[in-house]
Each structure stands twice: as C-alpha cells, then as structure tokens.
Amino acid sequence: MNQRILLIEDEEVILKALRRLLERNRYEVVTAKDIQSAQACQPHDFDLVLADLRLPGAPGTDIIPLAEPVPVIIMTSHASVRSAVAAMRAGAIDYIAKPFDHNELLLLIERSLMQNRLQTQNRALRADLERTMPALRYIMNTALEPLMNEALGRKRHPPQGSGSGCSIDCH
Amino acid sequence: MEDRTSLDNLEAELAHSERLASIGQLAAGVAHEIGNPLTGIASIAQNLQHDAKACVPDIHLELDEQASDVLKQVDRINAIVRSDVEIPSSPIVTGDSNQLVQVFVNLIANACEASPSGGTVSIHALVDESQLAVTISDEGSGIDEDLRDRIFDPFFTTKPVGQGTGLGLSLVYSIVASPRPGSQGSNSPGPGSAEPGTPTPR
C-alpha cells in the first residue's frame, strides 16, 4: 500500500509541482492550504505531514501537535536558521529550506518515514517485552536503548572516520 | 567642556546603523517574497527535467540542458537573496570567552591609562571572510618608534616604576597569537596613538 502524505502549502504553483513529484514517487498525496483545512483531513491518519512554515492564519508548526505521532517536516524560507531551529524545537522531525532540490526532499521524506517506523517498532517491542519478561527491562534501558539511539543518530549523521564501534554504557 | 565633533560623529554613526537595520529588515522581507516564486520555478524546472526523459534522446538532452540553465539562474538569485539577508547578523567569534575578555580588558585599560583627561577611546571592528579585526585607539601621545617593537615583551612598560607590571600586552599577544599569529602593534600618524590591532580568528 502506498504511503500517505498530507501536504500543506498555500502557494498553488508549489502545491501542484510538489504533488507531481510525490505522486510520481508513489506517495498518495492529500493537499491543504492552511492549518484549518488540514485539520479537517484527519492529519493523524497519514504516514507523514509536509507543511510550509508560513501559512495564512496559523504557522505550519501548529500541525505538529494535531498530527501527533505522525512525523512532520517543515519547509522554511531563505536563511531563516532561527525559524528552522524553532520548528525542530516545536517537534518537527526535520526541516528543508526553500527552494529545494527534489532528490534532497525525497531523501528527507524517506529518512523521516524510516526513523518514525523504527521509533514505533521500538516502542511496540519494548511494551511487548515489558509485558512478557519484566526482568529484561533492565537490559532494555541500560544497553539496548543507547545502542538504538546511536544507530538512529548515525543514520542522520554518517560517521566521519572509517571504522566505528558502538559502546555500551552500563550503569 | 565637551567634544562636539565626537558627539556629532556618534550621532551620525547611530543614524547610519539604524538605516542599515531597516535595510536589513527590508531585505529579509523581500527575500521571503522572492523565496516562494523561486521555489515554484525550481520545482517546475526539476519536474520538466524528469518529464523530458520520456522524449526522444535528442529532444530529451536539449530540454534537460535548458531546465538546468533555469536551475542555475535560480541558484544565482538564491545566492543574492541569501547574502542580502545574512549581512546584518553579528559576527560570531569562536574562542575561549575568558581569554577574549582578558584581551579586551587589557587593551581597553591600557588605552584608558594612556588617555589624557576627558579623552575618547574608540573601538572599531572590521569583518572580512575569516577574520574579525578589532582596533582599539586612544588619544594619548603614542609610543616612541624605537620602543614599539618591544611593547609585547614581558615586563616591558612605559609606566613609572610600581605602576605597571608590563605583562598586559604580553598576555594579550600570547592569547591572540596562540591559535593563529596576527596581532600587531601600530601607531597611526598624528597626535593620537593606536593600540595594537587584534585580528581574532572567527
């Protein structure tokens, strides 16, 4: 089944071009022009939300709590490092500066979906383990979680040197 | 008695920096307004590049090249818009903040001590791509040319015995010179003297 993306953007031209790009890459796309109409699309039923920061009415980051736990990527305009940082603080999984390279955007979407999938799996497995084998909780918390976090971190920022190893921090 | 000239200069500088700030705000607004249509153009050009693959090879290559040209123009405009927005930001200097405080405290204290009563100590900063050059100048008598080479030597001082340790500028020099050499003493012509410029790695 195709993954579903909710695209929130008020500029018709960008909306059209992005829809073509995403649909061509086998995503199912639903579009909205502001937060209010996005809310009516049941944002939490999507796999990912791609929202412009500057929208009429309310900023794109307002969709983050409404879509929870669906990952949200925020599109920011030029050189607004401050707004990018604010978007991440508000809980966005990532951001991309306009104008963007299509391949870069596709990569970002793929990576965000993967990261979200891993997190969801991790949560489910943990709940499962805690229920069936409470003794394993200790191992989960002390050894596996740091490894998991490290693996996720590595995914986003590939190691700079060659040869890397994970260290287990035992308390 | 007050120095009208320096007061007038200060007012002129203030007006100038206020003008720069409003130009900065205008540029940021313009940048945003240009950003959206530019994003549209870039996205359409990239879609065309993709769609061109469906054409016969001759036409595909030609369309691809033309779409690339459009994207190059987009990059050019983007670079202009970016540079306009980023100029008004304050320069960020990487370094040990305690050491930088020591540098400035010593240089400013020196300038004050060398100043005549009521004199002005001015601090100017010049930013280039990789360096921030800070000049601290006073209206004192300056340092004799034959002594100038020694101002960074430890224990060298022109102050009366017991009033200066002669370690201030030597400390400044060791701090500024340690990551990258670039501190130099200079005396501007005329009655006033200039304290050492301290190019600081950014």
Coordinates of N, CA and C in Angstrom, one line a residue, chain B residues 3 24 29 60 62 125 133 161 163 176 182 191 202:
Chain B
D3 N 33.5 67.5 23.7 CA 34.0 67.4 22.3 C 32.8 67.3 21.4
G24 N 18.2 46.0 6.3 CA 18.2 44.6 6.6 C 16.8 44.0 6.7
G29 N 12.4 40.8 4.2 CA 11.0 40.8 3.7 C 11.0 40.4 2.2
H60 N 15.3 15.2 -25.5 CA 15.5 15.0 -24.0 C 16.7 15.8 -23.6
E62 N 18.2 18.3 -25.0 CA 18.0 19.7 -25.2 C 17.2 20.3 -24.0
A125 N 35.6 47.6 14.7 CA 35.7 46.2 14.3 C 35.5 46.1 12.8
A133 N 38.8 41.9 12.7 CA 39.9 42.8 13.2 C 39.4 43.9 14.1
V161 N 57.8 53.2 37.6 CA 58.1 52.0 38.4 C 57.0 51.8 39.4
Q163 N 53.9 51.1 38.8 CA 52.5 51.3 38.4 C 52.1 50.3 37.3
V176 N 46.2 36.0 21.7 CA 45.8 36.2 20.3 C 46.7 35.4 19.3
G182 N 48.8 37.0 14.4 CA 48.1 38.0 13.6 C 47.9 39.3 14.5
P191 N 48.6 63.1 16.4 CA 48.9 63.1 17.8 C 48.4 61.9 18.6
R202 N 37.9 33.9 13.6 CA 36.4 33.9 13.8 C 36.0 32.4 14.0

